[in-house]
PDB file of C-alpha atoms in Angstrom:
ATOM      1  CA  UNK A 736      -0.006   0.002  -0.006  1.00  0.00           C
ATOM      2  CA  UNK A 737       1.268   3.423  -0.877  1.00  0.00           C
ATOM      3  CA  UNK A 738       0.348   6.507   1.113  1.00  0.00           C
ATOM      4  CA  UNK A 739       0.576  10.025  -0.188  1.00  0.00           C
ATOM      5  CA  UNK A 740       0.419  13.326   1.675  1.00  0.00           C
ATOM      6  CA  UNK A 741       0.108  16.777   0.214  1.00  0.00           C
ATOM      7  CA  UNK A 742      -2.118  19.750  -0.287  1.00  0.00           C
ATOM      8  CA  UNK A 743      -4.001  21.422  -3.109  1.00  0.00           C
ATOM      9  CA  UNK A 744      -6.102  24.555  -3.420  1.00  0.00           C
ATOM     10  CA  UNK A 745      -9.825  23.881  -2.938  1.00  0.00           C
ATOM     11  CA  UNK A 746     -11.586  27.238  -3.070  1.00  0.00           C
ATOM     12  CA  UNK A 747     -11.144  30.957  -3.416  1.00  0.00           C
ATOM     13  CA  UNK A 748     -13.462  33.147  -1.368  1.00  0.00           C
ATOM     14  CA  UNK A 749     -13.880  36.643  -2.789  1.00  0.00           C
ATOM     15  CA  UNK A 750     -15.192  38.523   0.223  1.00  0.00           C
ATOM     16  CA  UNK A 751     -17.632  41.395  -0.386  1.00  0.00           C
ATOM     17  CA  UNK A 752     -18.338  40.160  -3.913  1.00  0.00           C
ATOM     18  CA  UNK A 753     -17.022  43.165  -5.799  1.00  0.00           C
ATOM     19  CA  UNK A 754     -19.290  45.606  -3.989  1.00  0.00           C
ATOM     20  CA  UNK A 755     -18.752  49.348  -3.626  1.00  0.00           C
ATOM     21  CA  UNK A 756     -18.477  49.854   0.148  1.00  0.00           C
ATOM     22  CA  UNK A 757     -19.372  53.469   0.874  1.00  0.00           C
ATOM     23  CA  UNK A 758     -18.087  54.456   4.332  1.00  0.00           C
ATOM     24  CA  UNK A 759     -17.935  57.717   6.298  1.00  0.00           C
ATOM     25  CA  UNK A 760     -14.417  59.115   6.237  1.00  0.00           C
ATOM     26  CA  UNK A 761     -14.808  60.569   9.750  1.00  0.00           C
ATOM     27  CA  UNK A 762     -15.642  57.371  11.677  1.00  0.00           C
ATOM     28  CA  UNK A 763     -13.459  56.832  14.757  1.00  0.00           C
ATOM     29  CA  UNK A 764     -10.459  54.534  14.788  1.00  0.00           C
ATOM     30  CA  UNK A 765     -11.572  50.947  15.428  1.00  0.00           C
ATOM     31  CA  UNK A 766     -15.091  51.432  14.040  1.00  0.00           C
ATOM     32  CA  UNK A 767     -16.393  48.497  11.987  1.00  0.00           C
ATOM     33  CA  UNK A 768     -16.999  49.529   8.375  1.00  0.00           C
ATOM     34  CA  UNK A 769     -18.479  46.364   6.913  1.00  0.00           C
ATOM     35  CA  UNK A 770     -18.933  42.633   7.615  1.00  0.00           C
ATOM     36  CA  UNK A 771     -18.894  39.595   5.359  1.00  0.00           C
ATOM     37  CA  UNK A 772     -19.965  36.150   6.546  1.00  0.00           C
ATOM     38  CA  UNK A 773     -19.473  32.696   5.076  1.00  0.00           C
ATOM     39  CA  UNK A 774     -19.978  29.079   6.098  1.00  0.00           C
ATOM     40  CA  UNK A 775     -17.639  26.134   6.696  1.00  0.00           C
ATOM     41  CA  UNK A 776     -18.931  24.591   3.452  1.00  0.00           C
ATOM     42  CA  UNK A 777     -17.477  27.536   1.509  1.00  0.00           C
ATOM     43  CA  UNK A 778     -14.068  26.861   3.043  1.00  0.00           C
ATOM     44  CA  UNK A 779     -13.763  23.082   3.121  1.00  0.00           C
ATOM     45  CA  UNK A 780     -16.932  21.743   1.448  1.00  0.00           C
ATOM     46  CA  UNK A 781     -18.140  20.210   4.726  1.00  0.00           C
ATOM     47  CA  UNK A 782     -20.335  21.273   7.619  1.00  0.00           C
ATOM     48  CA  UNK A 783     -17.216  21.353   9.834  1.00  0.00           C
ATOM     49  CA  UNK A 784     -13.622  22.195   8.951  1.00  0.00           C
ATOM     50  CA  UNK A 785     -10.597  20.989  10.901  1.00  0.00           C
ATOM     51  CA  UNK A 786      -8.130  23.848  10.520  1.00  0.00           C
ATOM     52  CA  UNK A 787      -4.476  22.826  10.752  1.00  0.00           C
ATOM     53  CA  UNK A 788      -2.701  26.015   9.630  1.00  0.00           C
ATOM     54  CA  UNK A 789      -3.498  29.610   8.677  1.00  0.00           C
ATOM     55  CA  UNK A 790      -1.233  32.070   6.856  1.00  0.00           C
ATOM     56  CA  UNK A 791      -2.046  35.797   7.125  1.00  0.00           C
ATOM     57  CA  UNK A 792      -0.642  38.310   4.627  1.00  0.00           C
ATOM     58  CA  UNK A 793      -0.615  42.018   5.373  1.00  0.00           C
ATOM     59  CA  UNK A 794      -2.144  44.112   2.542  1.00  0.00           C
ATOM     60  CA  UNK A 795      -3.039  40.838   0.833  1.00  0.00           C
ATOM     61  CA  UNK A 796       0.402  40.254  -0.658  1.00  0.00           C
ATOM     62  CA  UNK A 797       1.596  36.677  -0.504  1.00  0.00           C
ATOM     63  CA  UNK A 798       5.071  37.929  -1.451  1.00  0.00           C
ATOM     64  CA  UNK A 799       5.382  39.472   1.998  1.00  0.00           C
ATOM     65  CA  UNK A 800       6.203  37.537   5.153  1.00  0.00           C
ATOM     66  CA  UNK A 801       3.091  36.193   6.856  1.00  0.00           C
ATOM     67  CA  UNK A 802       2.043  37.996  10.036  1.00  0.00           C
ATOM     68  CA  UNK A 803       0.544  36.900  13.358  1.00  0.00           C
ATOM     69  CA  UNK A 804      -2.676  38.943  13.219  1.00  0.00           C
ATOM     70  CA  UNK A 805      -5.513  39.046  13.935  1.00  0.00           C
ATOM     71  CA  UNK A 806      -5.518  42.637  12.617  1.00  0.00           C
ATOM     72  CA  UNK A 807      -3.999  43.388   9.213  1.00  0.00           C
ATOM     73  CA  UNK A 808      -3.912  46.394   6.922  1.00  0.00           C
ATOM     74  CA  UNK A 809      -5.591  46.189   3.523  1.00  0.00           C
ATOM     75  CA  UNK A 810      -4.143  47.906   0.475  1.00  0.00           C
ATOM     76  CA  UNK A 811      -6.835  50.611   0.861  1.00  0.00           C
ATOM     77  CA  UNK A 812      -5.562  53.431   3.122  1.00  0.00           C
ATOM     78  CA  UNK A 813      -7.171  53.616   6.548  1.00  0.00           C
ATOM     79  CA  UNK A 814      -8.912  50.222   6.261  1.00  0.00           C
ATOM     80  CA  UNK A 815      -7.845  47.065   8.111  1.00  0.00           C
ATOM     81  CA  UNK A 816      -9.281  43.556   8.258  1.00  0.00           C
ATOM     82  CA  UNK A 817      -9.775  40.801  10.808  1.00  0.00           C
ATOM     83  CA  UNK A 818     -11.323  37.327  10.620  1.00  0.00           C
ATOM     84  CA  UNK A 819     -13.340  35.311  13.140  1.00  0.00           C
ATOM     85  CA  UNK A 820     -14.150  31.591  13.102  1.00  0.00           C
ATOM     86  CA  UNK A 821     -17.137  30.832  15.345  1.00  0.00           C
ATOM     87  CA  UNK A 822     -16.491  34.107  17.148  1.00  0.00           C
ATOM     88  CA  UNK A 823     -12.790  33.440  17.772  1.00  0.00           C
ATOM     89  CA  UNK A 824     -10.215  35.790  16.217  1.00  0.00           C
ATOM     90  CA  UNK A 825      -8.043  34.060  13.618  1.00  0.00           C
ATOM     91  CA  UNK A 826      -4.283  34.410  13.986  1.00  0.00           C
ATOM     92  CA  UNK A 827      -1.378  32.462  12.522  1.00  0.00           C
ATOM     93  CA  UNK A 828      -1.585  30.253  15.618  1.00  0.00           C
ATOM     94  CA  UNK A 829      -5.212  29.260  15.018  1.00  0.00           C
ATOM     95  CA  UNK A 830      -5.943  25.518  14.896  1.00  0.00           C
ATOM     96  CA  UNK A 831      -9.056  23.520  15.616  1.00  0.00           C
ATOM     97  CA  UNK A 832     -12.550  23.044  14.303  1.00  0.00           C
ATOM     98  CA  UNK A 833     -14.777  25.609  12.659  1.00  0.00           C
ATOM     99  CA  UNK A 834     -18.432  24.593  12.428  1.00  0.00           C
ATOM    100  CA  UNK A 835     -20.806  27.589  12.527  1.00  0.00           C
ATOM    101  CA  UNK A 836     -19.972  30.901  10.900  1.00  0.00           C
ATOM    102  CA  UNK A 837     -16.986  32.919   9.737  1.00  0.00           C
ATOM    103  CA  UNK A 838     -17.070  36.696   9.810  1.00  0.00           C
ATOM    104  CA  UNK A 839     -14.637  38.989   8.040  1.00  0.00           C
ATOM    105  CA  UNK A 840     -14.670  42.547   9.409  1.00  0.00           C
ATOM    106  CA  UNK A 841     -13.348  45.682   7.804  1.00  0.00           C
ATOM    107  CA  UNK A 842     -12.549  48.429  10.297  1.00  0.00           C
ATOM    108  CA  UNK A 843     -10.851  51.770  10.386  1.00  0.00           C
ATOM    109  CA  UNK A 844      -7.267  51.780  11.556  1.00  0.00           C
ATOM    110  CA  UNK A 845      -5.368  54.833  12.811  1.00  0.00           C
ATOM    111  CA  UNK A 846      -4.836  56.393   9.382  1.00  0.00           C
ATOM    112  CA  UNK A 847      -7.170  58.509   7.264  1.00  0.00           C
ATOM    113  CA  UNK A 848      -9.579  56.605   5.018  1.00  0.00           C
ATOM    114  CA  UNK A 849      -9.169  57.098   1.280  1.00  0.00           C
ATOM    115  CA  UNK A 850     -11.152  55.665  -1.599  1.00  0.00           C
ATOM    116  CA  UNK A 851      -9.566  52.719  -3.369  1.00  0.00           C
ATOM    117  CA  UNK A 852     -10.074  49.223  -4.817  1.00  0.00           C
ATOM    118  CA  UNK A 853      -8.991  46.027  -3.108  1.00  0.00           C
ATOM    119  CA  UNK A 854      -6.298  44.079  -4.919  1.00  0.00           C
ATOM    120  CA  UNK A 855      -7.766  40.657  -5.720  1.00  0.00           C
ATOM    121  CA  UNK A 856      -5.444  39.112  -8.269  1.00  0.00           C
ATOM    122  CA  UNK A 857      -3.863  35.670  -8.249  1.00  0.00           C
ATOM    123  CA  UNK A 858      -1.243  36.717  -5.675  1.00  0.00           C
ATOM    124  CA  UNK A 859      -3.442  38.907  -3.470  1.00  0.00           C
ATOM    125  CA  UNK A 860      -4.695  36.588  -0.744  1.00  0.00           C
ATOM    126  CA  UNK A 861      -5.176  37.860   2.795  1.00  0.00           C
ATOM    127  CA  UNK A 862      -5.637  34.368   4.270  1.00  0.00           C
ATOM    128  CA  UNK A 863      -4.580  30.913   3.155  1.00  0.00           C
ATOM    129  CA  UNK A 864      -6.356  28.302   5.254  1.00  0.00           C
ATOM    130  CA  UNK A 865      -5.124  24.720   5.390  1.00  0.00           C
ATOM    131  CA  UNK A 866      -7.624  22.110   6.553  1.00  0.00           C
ATOM    132  CA  UNK A 867      -7.456  18.366   6.953  1.00  0.00           C
ATOM    133  CA  UNK A 868      -9.139  16.052   4.441  1.00  0.00           C
ATOM    134  CA  UNK A 869      -7.811  12.790   5.849  1.00  0.00           C
ATOM    135  CA  UNK A 870      -5.313  11.309   8.260  1.00  0.00           C
ATOM    136  CA  UNK A 871      -2.299  12.802   6.480  1.00  0.00           C
ATOM    137  CA  UNK A 872      -3.764  14.884   3.672  1.00  0.00           C
ATOM    138  CA  UNK A 873      -4.897  18.482   3.524  1.00  0.00           C
ATOM    139  CA  UNK A 874      -6.161  21.143   1.161  1.00  0.00           C
ATOM    140  CA  UNK A 875      -5.998  24.931   1.097  1.00  0.00           C
ATOM    141  CA  UNK A 876      -8.544  27.679   0.636  1.00  0.00           C
ATOM    142  CA  UNK A 877      -7.751  31.338   0.185  1.00  0.00           C
ATOM    143  CA  UNK A 878      -9.666  34.479   1.169  1.00  0.00           C
ATOM    144  CA  UNK A 879      -9.358  37.602  -0.974  1.00  0.00           C
ATOM    145  CA  UNK A 880     -11.072  40.963  -0.804  1.00  0.00           C
ATOM    146  CA  UNK A 881     -13.080  41.947  -3.865  1.00  0.00           C
ATOM    147  CA  UNK A 882     -14.582  45.393  -4.353  1.00  0.00           C
ATOM    148  CA  UNK A 883     -13.739  48.957  -3.494  1.00  0.00           C
ATOM    149  CA  UNK A 884     -14.093  51.489  -0.715  1.00  0.00           C
ATOM    150  CA  UNK A 885     -15.608  54.883  -1.379  1.00  0.00           C
ATOM    151  CA  UNK A 886     -14.904  57.387   1.383  1.00  0.00           C
ATOM    152  CA  UNK A 887     -17.838  59.777   1.988  1.00  0.00           C
ATOM    153  CA  UNK A 888     -17.299  63.088   3.749  1.00  0.00           C
ATOM    154  CA  UNK A 889     -19.913  63.642   6.442  1.00  0.00           C
ATOM    155  CA  UNK A 890     -22.630  61.594   8.130  1.00  0.00           C
ATOM    156  CA  UNK A 891     -26.321  61.938   8.926  1.00  0.00           C
ATOM    157  CA  UNK A 892     -27.552  63.279  12.272  1.00  0.00           C
ATOM    158  CA  UNK A 893     -30.498  62.432  14.549  1.00  0.00           C
ATOM    159  CA  UNK A 894     -31.427  65.576  16.510  1.00  0.00           C
ATOM    160  CA  UNK A 895     -32.509  65.222  20.128  1.00  0.00           C
ATOM    161  CA  UNK A 896     -36.230  65.688  20.627  1.00  0.00           C
ATOM    162  CA  UNK A 897     -38.879  65.385  23.325  1.00  0.00           C
ATOM    163  CA  UNK A 898     -42.266  63.799  22.582  1.00  0.00           C
ATOM    164  CA  UNK A 899     -44.924  64.886  25.044  1.00  0.00           C
ATOM    165  CA  UNK A 900     -47.961  62.664  25.557  1.00  0.00           C
ATOM    166  CA  UNK A 901     -51.191  64.235  26.878  1.00  0.00           C
ATOM    167  CA  UNK A 902     -52.201  63.417  30.470  1.00  0.00           C
ATOM    168  CA  UNK A 903     -54.587  60.507  31.013  1.00  0.00           C
ATOM    169  CA  UNK A 904     -56.333  59.003  34.020  1.00  0.00           C
ATOM    170  CA  UNK A 905     -55.549  55.517  35.259  1.00  0.00           C
ATOM    171  CA  UNK A 906     -59.132  54.616  34.356  1.00  0.00           C
ATOM    172  CA  UNK A 907     -58.278  54.908  30.658  1.00  0.00           C
ATOM    173  CA  UNK A 908     -56.030  51.856  30.986  1.00  0.00           C
ATOM    174  CA  UNK A 909     -58.154  48.729  31.301  1.00  0.00           C
ATOM    175  CA  UNK A 910     -55.630  45.953  31.881  1.00  0.00           C
ATOM    176  CA  UNK A 911     -52.083  44.836  31.227  1.00  0.00           C
ATOM    177  CA  UNK A 912     -51.159  45.676  27.638  1.00  0.00           C
ATOM    178  CA  UNK A 913     -53.868  48.335  27.253  1.00  0.00           C
ATOM    179  CA  UNK A 914     -52.751  51.597  25.644  1.00  0.00           C
ATOM    180  CA  UNK A 915     -53.930  55.205  25.719  1.00  0.00           C
ATOM    181  CA  UNK A 916     -53.054  58.635  24.280  1.00  0.00           C
ATOM    182  CA  UNK A 917     -51.659  57.432  20.943  1.00  0.00           C
ATOM    183  CA  UNK A 918     -49.341  60.251  19.814  1.00  0.00           C
ATOM    184  CA  UNK A 919     -47.620  60.530  16.406  1.00  0.00           C
ATOM    185  CA  UNK A 920     -44.031  61.746  16.094  1.00  0.00           C
ATOM    186  CA  UNK A 921     -41.184  61.511  13.609  1.00  0.00           C
ATOM    187  CA  UNK A 922     -37.657  60.251  13.929  1.00  0.00           C
ATOM    188  CA  UNK A 923     -35.636  62.885  12.069  1.00  0.00           C
ATOM    189  CA  UNK A 924     -32.545  61.828  10.136  1.00  0.00           C
ATOM    190  CA  UNK A 925     -30.972  65.011   8.803  1.00  0.00           C
ATOM    191  CA  UNK A 926     -28.035  66.239   6.758  1.00  0.00           C
ATOM    192  CA  UNK A 927     -27.247  62.959   5.017  1.00  0.00           C
ATOM    193  CA  UNK A 928     -24.536  63.314   2.369  1.00  0.00           C
ATOM    194  CA  UNK A 929     -25.026  61.636  -0.972  1.00  0.00           C
ATOM    195  CA  UNK A 930     -23.075  58.543  -2.011  1.00  0.00           C
ATOM    196  CA  UNK A 931     -23.984  55.883   0.567  1.00  0.00           C
ATOM    197  CA  UNK A 932     -25.505  52.658  -0.754  1.00  0.00           C
ATOM    198  CA  UNK A 933     -27.643  52.387   2.369  1.00  0.00           C
ATOM    199  CA  UNK A 934     -28.308  54.383   5.520  1.00  0.00           C
ATOM    200  CA  UNK A 935     -29.667  52.358   8.434  1.00  0.00           C
ATOM    201  CA  UNK A 936     -31.008  53.232  11.861  1.00  0.00           C
ATOM    202  CA  UNK A 937     -31.141  51.118  15.019  1.00  0.00           C
ATOM    203  CA  UNK A 938     -33.489  51.834  17.932  1.00  0.00           C
ATOM    204  CA  UNK A 939     -32.338  50.892  21.440  1.00  0.00           C
ATOM    205  CA  UNK A 940     -34.348  51.355  24.654  1.00  0.00           C
ATOM    206  CA  UNK A 941     -32.622  53.633  27.191  1.00  0.00           C
ATOM    207  CA  UNK A 942     -32.395  52.310  30.705  1.00  0.00           C
ATOM    208  CA  UNK A 943     -32.282  48.556  30.238  1.00  0.00           C
ATOM    209  CA  UNK A 944     -33.545  45.599  28.219  1.00  0.00           C
ATOM    210  CA  UNK A 945     -37.193  44.976  27.345  1.00  0.00           C
ATOM    211  CA  UNK A 946     -39.205  41.966  26.133  1.00  0.00           C
ATOM    212  CA  UNK A 947     -38.455  41.553  22.447  1.00  0.00           C
ATOM    213  CA  UNK A 948     -41.313  42.527  20.192  1.00  0.00           C
ATOM    214  CA  UNK A 949     -43.337  44.472  22.775  1.00  0.00           C
ATOM    215  CA  UNK A 950     -42.237  48.011  21.970  1.00  0.00           C
ATOM    216  CA  UNK A 951     -42.536  48.827  25.671  1.00  0.00           C
ATOM    217  CA  UNK A 952     -39.729  50.990  27.079  1.00  0.00           C
ATOM    218  CA  UNK A 953     -38.311  50.756  30.620  1.00  0.00           C
ATOM    219  CA  UNK A 954     -39.179  53.642  32.913  1.00  0.00           C
ATOM    220  CA  UNK A 955     -36.456  56.179  33.586  1.00  0.00           C
ATOM    221  CA  UNK A 956     -35.550  56.909  37.241  1.00  0.00           C
ATOM    222  CA  UNK A 957     -37.357  60.271  37.267  1.00  0.00           C
ATOM    223  CA  UNK A 958     -40.731  58.577  36.666  1.00  0.00           C
ATOM    224  CA  UNK A 959     -43.148  58.670  39.600  1.00  0.00           C
ATOM    225  CA  UNK A 960     -46.043  56.616  38.175  1.00  0.00           C
ATOM    226  CA  UNK A 961     -46.107  52.847  38.589  1.00  0.00           C
ATOM    227  CA  UNK A 962     -47.766  50.102  36.547  1.00  0.00           C
ATOM    228  CA  UNK A 963     -47.446  52.014  33.267  1.00  0.00           C
ATOM    229  CA  UNK A 964     -44.790  52.924  30.732  1.00  0.00           C
ATOM    230  CA  UNK A 965     -44.388  54.175  27.167  1.00  0.00           C
ATOM    231  CA  UNK A 966     -44.817  51.990  24.077  1.00  0.00           C
ATOM    232  CA  UNK A 967     -43.456  52.904  20.648  1.00  0.00           C
ATOM    233  CA  UNK A 968     -44.544  51.489  17.296  1.00  0.00           C
ATOM    234  CA  UNK A 969     -43.950  52.343  13.652  1.00  0.00           C
ATOM    235  CA  UNK A 970     -46.490  53.961  11.351  1.00  0.00           C
ATOM    236  CA  UNK A 971     -48.209  50.613  10.736  1.00  0.00           C
ATOM    237  CA  UNK A 972     -48.551  49.924  14.467  1.00  0.00           C
ATOM    238  CA  UNK A 973     -45.769  47.326  14.574  1.00  0.00           C
ATOM    239  CA  UNK A 974     -43.260  47.546  17.445  1.00  0.00           C
ATOM    240  CA  UNK A 975     -39.702  48.102  16.208  1.00  0.00           C
ATOM    241  CA  UNK A 976     -37.216  45.295  16.650  1.00  0.00           C
ATOM    242  CA  UNK A 977     -34.831  46.826  19.158  1.00  0.00           C
ATOM    243  CA  UNK A 978     -31.190  46.378  18.223  1.00  0.00           C
ATOM    244  CA  UNK A 979     -31.810  45.604  14.539  1.00  0.00           C
ATOM    245  CA  UNK A 980     -30.674  47.924  11.756  1.00  0.00           C
ATOM    246  CA  UNK A 981     -33.566  49.149   9.599  1.00  0.00           C
ATOM    247  CA  UNK A 982     -33.126  51.030   6.312  1.00  0.00           C
ATOM    248  CA  UNK A 983     -33.953  54.704   5.902  1.00  0.00           C
ATOM    249  CA  UNK A 984     -35.972  53.734   2.848  1.00  0.00           C
ATOM    250  CA  UNK A 985     -36.344  57.278   1.501  1.00  0.00           C
ATOM    251  CA  UNK A 986     -32.583  57.884   1.426  1.00  0.00           C
ATOM    252  CA  UNK A 987     -31.296  58.753  -2.064  1.00  0.00           C
ATOM    253  CA  UNK A 988     -27.711  57.881  -2.958  1.00  0.00           C
ATOM    254  CA  UNK A 989     -27.791  60.486  -5.725  1.00  0.00           C
ATOM    255  CA  UNK A 990     -28.939  63.473  -3.672  1.00  0.00           C
ATOM    256  CA  UNK A 991     -28.682  62.766   0.065  1.00  0.00           C
ATOM    257  CA  UNK A 992     -30.950  64.921   2.229  1.00  0.00           C
ATOM    258  CA  UNK A 993     -33.066  64.863   5.390  1.00  0.00           C
ATOM    259  CA  UNK A 994     -35.790  62.341   6.144  1.00  0.00           C
ATOM    260  CA  UNK A 995     -38.692  61.748   8.538  1.00  0.00           C
ATOM    261  CA  UNK A 996     -39.535  58.266   9.844  1.00  0.00           C
ATOM    262  CA  UNK A 997     -43.134  58.203  11.178  1.00  0.00           C
ATOM    263  CA  UNK A 998     -43.555  56.636  14.625  1.00  0.00           C
ATOM    264  CA  UNK A 999     -46.230  56.585  17.347  1.00  0.00           C
ATOM    265  CA  UNK A1000     -45.978  56.588  21.149  1.00  0.00           C
ATOM    266  CA  UNK A1001     -48.596  55.746  23.782  1.00  0.00           C
ATOM    267  CA  UNK A1002     -48.990  54.888  27.434  1.00  0.00           C
ATOM    268  CA  UNK A1003     -49.148  51.163  28.106  1.00  0.00           C
ATOM    269  CA  UNK A1004     -50.249  49.353  31.246  1.00  0.00           C
ATOM    270  CA  UNK A1005     -47.541  47.015  32.542  1.00  0.00           C
ATOM    271  CA  UNK A1006     -48.951  45.827  35.877  1.00  0.00           C
ATOM    272  CA  UNK A1007     -52.315  45.026  37.409  1.00  0.00           C
ATOM    273  CA  UNK A1008     -52.487  48.332  39.297  1.00  0.00           C
ATOM    274  CA  UNK A1009     -51.616  51.777  37.958  1.00  0.00           C
ATOM    275  CA  UNK A1010     -50.757  54.637  40.304  1.00  0.00           C
ATOM    276  CA  UNK A1011     -50.655  58.223  39.109  1.00  0.00           C
ATOM    277  CA  UNK A1012     -47.527  60.235  38.431  1.00  0.00           C
ATOM    278  CA  UNK A1013     -45.105  61.146  35.688  1.00  0.00           C
ATOM    279  CA  UNK A1014     -43.989  58.639  33.057  1.00  0.00           C
ATOM    280  CA  UNK A1015     -40.581  59.099  31.420  1.00  0.00           C
ATOM    281  CA  UNK A1016     -38.854  56.824  28.886  1.00  0.00           C
ATOM    282  CA  UNK A1017     -36.352  57.259  26.092  1.00  0.00           C
ATOM    283  CA  UNK A1018     -34.866  55.615  23.036  1.00  0.00           C
ATOM    284  CA  UNK A1019     -31.382  55.882  21.538  1.00  0.00           C
ATOM    285  CA  UNK A1020     -31.079  55.960  17.751  1.00  0.00           C
ATOM    286  CA  UNK A1021     -27.838  54.771  16.139  1.00  0.00           C
ATOM    287  CA  UNK A1022     -26.994  55.175  12.458  1.00  0.00           C
ATOM    288  CA  UNK A1023     -25.005  52.846  10.222  1.00  0.00           C
ATOM    289  CA  UNK A1024     -23.824  53.148   6.629  1.00  0.00           C
ATOM    290  CA  UNK A1025     -23.019  50.942   3.687  1.00  0.00           C
TER     291      UNK A1025
END
C-alpha cells in the first residue's frame, strides 16, 4: 500500500463580492465599516472544517512575510481587516474546528480613510487556510477581498427631541397591555450626504432591556407613576425590533438629504395596578452606513 500526503487549493473566497463599500471618512479609529460572513462549506466543502494552519498576509500580498494577526492592513488606506471563526479571532496560531460561521470585518485603523479598490489578483490573498481532508492529507482555501471602498465626507444626524404625551387618568387603561393617548411623532434623520448605498437606523431602549417585540420601554428613574410605561410602534402599528438595523428607505444615494420616519408613542399598562404620576422613557437611535 502506498500513502501520499500533500495539499492542493480547494476554493477561493472573494469577500464582499465586488461591492462598492461606501463608508464615512470621519468614523473613529476601530469602528467596523463592513462585515462579510461565510460558512464552513465555503471553506472546506463540509459542515465542519478541521483547521491545521493559517497564513495571514498584510495588505493581501503573499510575497510578503506572513504576520501573526488578527488585525491586518488592507491595500486601501485607513482600512484594516480581521477574521473570526465561530467568534474566535483568527491568527497564525489558530488551529481547531470551525463549524458555525466565519465573519470577516473591515474596520478603520489609525490612518485617514481614502477611496480605493482592493487588490484581488492571483497573488493577493489575505488568508490561506489549510484544513485536513484525511489522516495525512490536507487542502487549502484562500480568502481575498473583492470590491472597492468609497470614502464619503460627512454623516447623517439624529437631533434630540422630546415627545410629550397628553395626560390621562388611570381609568383609561383597562388591563395589562392596554394603551392610551396614541401620539404621532417623527424620527428625524438630517443632513445625510449623498453617495452611501444604504443608511440604516437602530433603535435601542434607554435604561435597560425589554421583552423583544413588545415596543414597551423601561421607565427612567425620574418617573413617579407605577404600573405604566411608554410603548413605541412604527407607522403601521408594529413595534420596532430593538437592536436591529432598519433602512432609511427614502434615502437617495444620488442626492442625500433629510428624512422623517413616522412613529407613534402611547402609554401602556404594565402591571395590574396603575398609580398616578409622571412617566418618562427614552430611546437611543444609532446610524449605520453601507
